[in-house]
mmCIF file of C-alpha atoms in Angstrom:
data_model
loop_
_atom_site.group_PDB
_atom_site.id
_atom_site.type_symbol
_atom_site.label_atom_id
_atom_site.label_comp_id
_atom_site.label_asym_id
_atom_site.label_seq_id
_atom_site.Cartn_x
_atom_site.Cartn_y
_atom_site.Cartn_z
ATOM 1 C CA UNK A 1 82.642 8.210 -42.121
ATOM 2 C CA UNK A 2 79.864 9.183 -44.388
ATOM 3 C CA UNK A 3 77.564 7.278 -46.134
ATOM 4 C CA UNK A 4 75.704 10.256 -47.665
ATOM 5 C CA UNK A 5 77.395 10.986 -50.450
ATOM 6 C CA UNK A 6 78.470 7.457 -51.756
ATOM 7 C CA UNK A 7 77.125 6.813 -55.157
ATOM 8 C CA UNK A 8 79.035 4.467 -56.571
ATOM 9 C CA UNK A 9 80.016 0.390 -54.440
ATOM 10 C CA UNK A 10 82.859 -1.664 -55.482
ATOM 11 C CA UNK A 11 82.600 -5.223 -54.571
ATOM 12 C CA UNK A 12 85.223 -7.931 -53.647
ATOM 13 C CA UNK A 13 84.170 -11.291 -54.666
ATOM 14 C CA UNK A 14 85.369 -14.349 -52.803
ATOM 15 C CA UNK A 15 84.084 -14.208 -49.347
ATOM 16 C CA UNK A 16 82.050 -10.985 -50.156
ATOM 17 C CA UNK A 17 79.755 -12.294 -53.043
ATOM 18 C CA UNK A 18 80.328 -15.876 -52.711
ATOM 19 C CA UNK A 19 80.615 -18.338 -50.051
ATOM 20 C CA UNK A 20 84.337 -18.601 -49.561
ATOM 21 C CA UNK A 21 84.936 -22.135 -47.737
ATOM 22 C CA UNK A 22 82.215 -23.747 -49.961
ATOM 23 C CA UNK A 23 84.047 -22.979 -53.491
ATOM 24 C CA UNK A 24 87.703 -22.410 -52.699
ATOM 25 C CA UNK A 25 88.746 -25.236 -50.110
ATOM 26 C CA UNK A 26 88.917 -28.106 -52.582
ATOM 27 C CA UNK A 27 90.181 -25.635 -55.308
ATOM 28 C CA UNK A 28 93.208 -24.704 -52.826
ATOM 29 C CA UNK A 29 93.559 -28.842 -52.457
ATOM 30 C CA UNK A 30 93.948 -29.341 -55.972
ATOM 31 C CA UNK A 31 96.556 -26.242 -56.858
ATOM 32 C CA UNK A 32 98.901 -27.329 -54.346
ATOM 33 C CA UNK A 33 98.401 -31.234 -55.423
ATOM 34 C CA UNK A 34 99.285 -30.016 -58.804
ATOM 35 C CA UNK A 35 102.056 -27.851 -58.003
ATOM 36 C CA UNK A 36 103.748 -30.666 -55.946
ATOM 37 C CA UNK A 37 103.728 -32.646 -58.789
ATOM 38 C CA UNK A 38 101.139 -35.125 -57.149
ATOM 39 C CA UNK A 39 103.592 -34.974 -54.226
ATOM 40 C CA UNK A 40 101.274 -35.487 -51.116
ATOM 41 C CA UNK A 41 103.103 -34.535 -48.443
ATOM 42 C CA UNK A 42 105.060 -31.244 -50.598
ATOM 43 C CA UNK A 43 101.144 -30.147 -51.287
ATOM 44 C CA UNK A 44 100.370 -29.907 -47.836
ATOM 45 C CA UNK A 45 103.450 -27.922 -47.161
ATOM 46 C CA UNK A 46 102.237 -25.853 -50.239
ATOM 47 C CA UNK A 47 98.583 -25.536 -48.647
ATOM 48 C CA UNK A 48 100.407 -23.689 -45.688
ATOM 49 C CA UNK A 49 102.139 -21.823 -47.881
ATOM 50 C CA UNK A 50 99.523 -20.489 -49.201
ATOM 51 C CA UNK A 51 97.861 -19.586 -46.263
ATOM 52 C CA UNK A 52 95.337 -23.024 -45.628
ATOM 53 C CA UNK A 53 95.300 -25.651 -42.768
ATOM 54 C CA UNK A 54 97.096 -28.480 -44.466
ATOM 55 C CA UNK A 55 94.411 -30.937 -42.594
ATOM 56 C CA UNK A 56 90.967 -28.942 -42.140
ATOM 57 C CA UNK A 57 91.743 -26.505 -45.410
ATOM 58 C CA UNK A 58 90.666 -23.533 -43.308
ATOM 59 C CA UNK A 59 92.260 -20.414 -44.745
ATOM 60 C CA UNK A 60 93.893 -17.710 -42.587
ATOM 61 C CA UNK A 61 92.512 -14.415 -43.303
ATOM 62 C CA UNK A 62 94.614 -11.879 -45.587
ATOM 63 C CA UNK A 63 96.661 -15.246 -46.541
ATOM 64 C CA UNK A 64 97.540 -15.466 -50.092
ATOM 65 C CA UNK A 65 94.651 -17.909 -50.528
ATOM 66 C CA UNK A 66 92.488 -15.339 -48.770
ATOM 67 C CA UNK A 67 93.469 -12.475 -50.715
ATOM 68 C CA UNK A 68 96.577 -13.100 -53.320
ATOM 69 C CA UNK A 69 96.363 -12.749 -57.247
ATOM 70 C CA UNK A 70 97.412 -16.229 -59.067
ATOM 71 C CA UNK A 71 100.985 -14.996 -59.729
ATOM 72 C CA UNK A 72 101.542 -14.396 -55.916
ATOM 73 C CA UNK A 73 100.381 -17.669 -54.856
ATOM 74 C CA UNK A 74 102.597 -19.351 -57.429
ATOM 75 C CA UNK A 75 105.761 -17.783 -56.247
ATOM 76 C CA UNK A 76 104.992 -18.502 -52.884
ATOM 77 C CA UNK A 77 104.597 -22.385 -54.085
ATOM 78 C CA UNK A 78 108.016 -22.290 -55.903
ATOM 79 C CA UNK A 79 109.695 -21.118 -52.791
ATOM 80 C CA UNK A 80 108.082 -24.094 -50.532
ATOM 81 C CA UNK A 81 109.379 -26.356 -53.153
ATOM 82 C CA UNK A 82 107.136 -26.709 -55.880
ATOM 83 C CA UNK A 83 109.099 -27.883 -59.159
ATOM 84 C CA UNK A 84 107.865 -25.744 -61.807
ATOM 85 C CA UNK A 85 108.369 -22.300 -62.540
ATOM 86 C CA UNK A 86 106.023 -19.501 -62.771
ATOM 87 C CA UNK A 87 105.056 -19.690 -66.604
ATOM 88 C CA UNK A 88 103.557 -23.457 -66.232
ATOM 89 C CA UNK A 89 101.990 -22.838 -62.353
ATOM 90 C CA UNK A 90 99.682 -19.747 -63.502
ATOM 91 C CA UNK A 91 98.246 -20.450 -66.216
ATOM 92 C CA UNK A 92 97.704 -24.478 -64.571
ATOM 93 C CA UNK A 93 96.531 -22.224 -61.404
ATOM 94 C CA UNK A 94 94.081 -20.214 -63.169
ATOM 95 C CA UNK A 95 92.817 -23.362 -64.701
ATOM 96 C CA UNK A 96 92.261 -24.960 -62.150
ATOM 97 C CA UNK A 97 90.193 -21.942 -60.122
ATOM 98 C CA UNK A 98 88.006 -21.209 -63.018
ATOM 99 C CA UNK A 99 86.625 -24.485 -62.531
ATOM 100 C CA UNK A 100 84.558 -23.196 -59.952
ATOM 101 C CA UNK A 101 82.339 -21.652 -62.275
ATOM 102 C CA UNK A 102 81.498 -24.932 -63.258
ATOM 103 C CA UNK A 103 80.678 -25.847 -59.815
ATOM 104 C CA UNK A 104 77.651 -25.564 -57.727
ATOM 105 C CA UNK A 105 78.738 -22.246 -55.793
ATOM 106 C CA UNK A 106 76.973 -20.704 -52.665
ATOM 107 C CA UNK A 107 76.511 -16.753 -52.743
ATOM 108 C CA UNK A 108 76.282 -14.942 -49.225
ATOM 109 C CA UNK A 109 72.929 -13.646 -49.605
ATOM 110 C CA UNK A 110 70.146 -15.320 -51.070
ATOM 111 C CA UNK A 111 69.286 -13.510 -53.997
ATOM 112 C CA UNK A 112 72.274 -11.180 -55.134
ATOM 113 C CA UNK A 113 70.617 -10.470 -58.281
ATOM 114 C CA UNK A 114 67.844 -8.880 -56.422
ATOM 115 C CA UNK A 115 70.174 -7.107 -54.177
ATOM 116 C CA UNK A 116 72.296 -5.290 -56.951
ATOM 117 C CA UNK A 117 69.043 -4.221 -58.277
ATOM 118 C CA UNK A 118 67.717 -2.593 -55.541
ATOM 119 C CA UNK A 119 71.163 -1.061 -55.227
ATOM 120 C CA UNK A 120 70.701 0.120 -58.798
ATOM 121 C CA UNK A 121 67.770 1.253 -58.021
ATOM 122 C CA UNK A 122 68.874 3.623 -55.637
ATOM 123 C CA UNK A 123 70.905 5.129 -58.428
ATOM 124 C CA UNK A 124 74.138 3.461 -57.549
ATOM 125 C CA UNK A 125 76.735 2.285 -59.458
ATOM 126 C CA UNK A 126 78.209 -1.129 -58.750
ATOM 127 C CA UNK A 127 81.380 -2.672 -60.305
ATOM 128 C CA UNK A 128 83.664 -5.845 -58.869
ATOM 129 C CA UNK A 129 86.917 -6.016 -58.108
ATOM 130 C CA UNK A 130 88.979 -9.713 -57.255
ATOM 131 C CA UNK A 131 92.009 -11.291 -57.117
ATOM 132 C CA UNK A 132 90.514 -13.674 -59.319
ATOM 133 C CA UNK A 133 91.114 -13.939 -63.341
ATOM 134 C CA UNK A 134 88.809 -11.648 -65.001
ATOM 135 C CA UNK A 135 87.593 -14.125 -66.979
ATOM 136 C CA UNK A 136 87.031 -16.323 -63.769
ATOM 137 C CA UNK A 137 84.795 -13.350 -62.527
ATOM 138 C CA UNK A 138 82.896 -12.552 -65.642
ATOM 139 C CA UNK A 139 81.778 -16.245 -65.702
ATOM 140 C CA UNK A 140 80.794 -16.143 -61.799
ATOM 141 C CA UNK A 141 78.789 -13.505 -62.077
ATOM 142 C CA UNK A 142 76.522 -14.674 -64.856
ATOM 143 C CA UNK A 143 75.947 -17.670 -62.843
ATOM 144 C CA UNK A 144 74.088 -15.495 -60.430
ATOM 145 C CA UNK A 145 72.889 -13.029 -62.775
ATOM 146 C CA UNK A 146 75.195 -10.372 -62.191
ATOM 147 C CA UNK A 147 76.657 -9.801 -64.992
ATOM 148 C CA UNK A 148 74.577 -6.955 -66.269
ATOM 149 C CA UNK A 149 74.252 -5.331 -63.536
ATOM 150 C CA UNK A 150 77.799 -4.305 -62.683
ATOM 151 C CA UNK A 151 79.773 -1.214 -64.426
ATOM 152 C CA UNK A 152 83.143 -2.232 -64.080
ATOM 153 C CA UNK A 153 85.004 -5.549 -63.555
ATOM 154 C CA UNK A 154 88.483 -6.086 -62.605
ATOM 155 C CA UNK A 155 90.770 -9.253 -61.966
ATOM 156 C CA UNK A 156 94.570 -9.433 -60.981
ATOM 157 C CA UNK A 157 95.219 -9.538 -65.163
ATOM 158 C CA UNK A 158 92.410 -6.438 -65.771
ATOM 159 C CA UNK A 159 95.461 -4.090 -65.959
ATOM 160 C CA UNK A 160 94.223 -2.551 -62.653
ATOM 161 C CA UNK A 161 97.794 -3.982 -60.791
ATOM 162 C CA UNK A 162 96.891 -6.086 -57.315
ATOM 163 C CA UNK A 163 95.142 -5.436 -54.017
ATOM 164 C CA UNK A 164 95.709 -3.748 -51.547
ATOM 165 C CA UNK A 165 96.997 -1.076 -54.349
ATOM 166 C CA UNK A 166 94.590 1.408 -55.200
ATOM 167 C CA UNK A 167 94.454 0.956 -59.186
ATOM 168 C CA UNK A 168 91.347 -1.406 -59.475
ATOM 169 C CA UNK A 169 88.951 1.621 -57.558
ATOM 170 C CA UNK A 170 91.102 4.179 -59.554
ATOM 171 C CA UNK A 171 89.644 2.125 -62.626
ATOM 172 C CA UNK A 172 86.392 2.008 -61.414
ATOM 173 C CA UNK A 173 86.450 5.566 -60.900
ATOM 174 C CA UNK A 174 87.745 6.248 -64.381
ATOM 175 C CA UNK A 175 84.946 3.856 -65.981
ATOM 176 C CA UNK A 176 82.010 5.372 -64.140
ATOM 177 C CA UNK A 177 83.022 9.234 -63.941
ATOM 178 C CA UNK A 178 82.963 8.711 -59.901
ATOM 179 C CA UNK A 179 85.263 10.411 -57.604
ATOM 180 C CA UNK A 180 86.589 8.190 -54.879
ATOM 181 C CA UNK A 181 85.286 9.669 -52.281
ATOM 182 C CA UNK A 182 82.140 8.523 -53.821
ATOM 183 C CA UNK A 183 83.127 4.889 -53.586
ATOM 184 C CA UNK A 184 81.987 2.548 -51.223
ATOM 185 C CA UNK A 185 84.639 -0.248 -50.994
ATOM 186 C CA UNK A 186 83.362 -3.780 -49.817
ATOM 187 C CA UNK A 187 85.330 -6.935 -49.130
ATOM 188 C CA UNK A 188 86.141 -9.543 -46.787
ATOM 189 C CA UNK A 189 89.732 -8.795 -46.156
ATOM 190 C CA UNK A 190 92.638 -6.290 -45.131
ATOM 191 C CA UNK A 191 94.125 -5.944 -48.829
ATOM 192 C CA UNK A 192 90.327 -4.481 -49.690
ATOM 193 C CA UNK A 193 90.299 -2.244 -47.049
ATOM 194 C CA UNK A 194 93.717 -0.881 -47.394
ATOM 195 C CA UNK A 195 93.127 -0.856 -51.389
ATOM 196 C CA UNK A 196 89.877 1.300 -50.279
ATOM 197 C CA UNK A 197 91.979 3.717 -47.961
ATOM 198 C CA UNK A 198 94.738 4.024 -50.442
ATOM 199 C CA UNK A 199 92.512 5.248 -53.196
ATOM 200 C CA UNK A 200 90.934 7.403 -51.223
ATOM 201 C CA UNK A 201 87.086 5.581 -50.907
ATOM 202 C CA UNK A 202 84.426 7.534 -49.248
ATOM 203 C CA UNK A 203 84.019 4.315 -47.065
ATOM 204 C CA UNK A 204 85.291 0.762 -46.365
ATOM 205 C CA UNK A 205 82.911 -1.705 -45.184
ATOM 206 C CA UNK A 206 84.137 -5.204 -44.268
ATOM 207 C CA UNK A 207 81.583 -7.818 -44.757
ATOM 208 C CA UNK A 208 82.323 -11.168 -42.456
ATOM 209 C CA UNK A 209 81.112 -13.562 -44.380
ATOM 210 C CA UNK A 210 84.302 -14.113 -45.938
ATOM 211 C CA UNK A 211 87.733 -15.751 -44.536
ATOM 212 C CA UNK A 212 87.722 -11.931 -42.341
ATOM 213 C CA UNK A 213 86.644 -10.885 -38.653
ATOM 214 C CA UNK A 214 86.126 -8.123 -36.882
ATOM 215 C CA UNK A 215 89.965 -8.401 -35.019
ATOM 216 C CA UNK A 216 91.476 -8.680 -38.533
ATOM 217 C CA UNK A 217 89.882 -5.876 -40.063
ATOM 218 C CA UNK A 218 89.948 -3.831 -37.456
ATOM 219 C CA UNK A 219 91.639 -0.346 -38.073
ATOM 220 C CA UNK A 220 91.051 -0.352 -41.560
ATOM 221 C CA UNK A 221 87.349 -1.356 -42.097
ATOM 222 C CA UNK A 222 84.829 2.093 -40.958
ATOM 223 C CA UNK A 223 82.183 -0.638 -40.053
ATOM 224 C CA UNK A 224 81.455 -4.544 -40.265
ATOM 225 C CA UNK A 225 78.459 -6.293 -41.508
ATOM 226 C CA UNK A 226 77.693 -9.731 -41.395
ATOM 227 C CA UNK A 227 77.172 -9.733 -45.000
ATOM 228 C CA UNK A 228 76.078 -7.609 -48.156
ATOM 229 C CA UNK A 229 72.722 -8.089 -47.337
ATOM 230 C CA UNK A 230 73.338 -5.322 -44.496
ATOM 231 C CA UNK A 231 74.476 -2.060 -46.789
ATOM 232 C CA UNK A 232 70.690 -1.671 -47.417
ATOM 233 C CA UNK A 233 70.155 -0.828 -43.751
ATOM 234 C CA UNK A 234 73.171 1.071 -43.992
ATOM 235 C CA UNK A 235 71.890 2.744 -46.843
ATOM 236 C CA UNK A 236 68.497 3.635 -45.372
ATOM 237 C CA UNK A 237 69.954 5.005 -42.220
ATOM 238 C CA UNK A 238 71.641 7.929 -43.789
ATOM 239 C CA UNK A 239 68.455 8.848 -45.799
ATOM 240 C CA UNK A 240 67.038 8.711 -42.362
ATOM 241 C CA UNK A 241 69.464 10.741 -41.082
#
């Protein structure tokens, strides 16, 4: 593990950037409600599923809810039972998760704008990589002033494929001009760890502030930090060192 030469981070979002439970838990609610047909006993079999307590909505880690692309989550509804097929549930999926863009959403740190800055300022370069829509992330970001501060997005529909396979750093690497080994690979979950070890990142960093701990990441993750706010300390200890 090195954190000297790392000059480029690639971010997960839900979990890593924004406050997981807060956003997703009614979101989760509402797919499965809709994919049961307004069935309320099928959506709570869907809400396991999917990964989520059917009564608290607390969602496993590395669950399909934790970490799954749209598509993925859908087929796993169809085969607990949901009536409709995959071309009506992800689009009607997708819909209904970009409405949290329109919500009030918590990030993990106070002032992530600030953060990627300083980041920037340290001559990094920062790009995002979800499970989300890409249009879903776009929109997120600008609600925390992100937006213009990142070099690269990526959602399950970028083209990139889906975590944990390496193609969204491989794009980020192609965008910036980075080598992998110069990535730093942050996230909240397994499939970013193992997409950050399959592409060949410099260093994984799991963040547990998302749906994650340190048992579940363990063996994948180099380090864990409470949050994003920590890779500045990270940062300053290998100019220290």
């Amino acid at each position: 593990m090195s954190v000297a030469g790392i000059r480029g981070i690639l971010f997960d979002k839900d979990g890593t950037l924004i406050d997981y439970d807060a956003t997703w838990r009614p979101l989760n609610r509402e797919a499965a409600l809709f994919a049961a047909a307004g069935d309320p006993e099928l959506a709570l079999r869907l809400l396991e599923a999917g990964g989520a307590d059917p009564h608290t909505g607390v969602v496993r880690a590395d669950s399909l809810f934790a970490a799954g692309a749209t598509p993925e989550i859908a087929a796993a509804f169809i085969a607990a039972g949901s009536p409709y097929g995959l071309d009506l549930l992800v689009p009607e999926i997708d819909r209904i998760f970009r409405t949290a863009t329109t919500a009030p959403i918590r990030p993990t740190v106070a002032d992530p704008a600030g953060l990627f800055r300083r980041l920037r300022g340290r001559g990094l370069t920062l790009g995002v990589a979800s499970s989300d829509g890409e249009v879903a992330i776009r929109a997120t970001l600008a609600m925390f002033g992100l937006l213009d501060l990142v070099d690269f997005i990526a959602g399950y529909d970028s083209g990139h494929g889906h975590k944990p396979n390496p193609g969204m750093v491989y794009g980020f690497c192609d965008a910036t001009g980075l080598p992998p080994g110069a990535v730093l690979m942050v996230g909240d979950n397994r499939h970013d760890m193992a997409m950050g070890r399959a592409a060949g990142c410099g260093l994984c960093v799991g963040v547990l502030s998302g749906t994650g701990s340190v048992e579940t990441l363990a063996g994948l993750a180099d380090l864990c930090l409470p949050d994003i706010g920590g890779l500045e300390d990270l940062l300053d200890e290998a100019q220290r060192a």
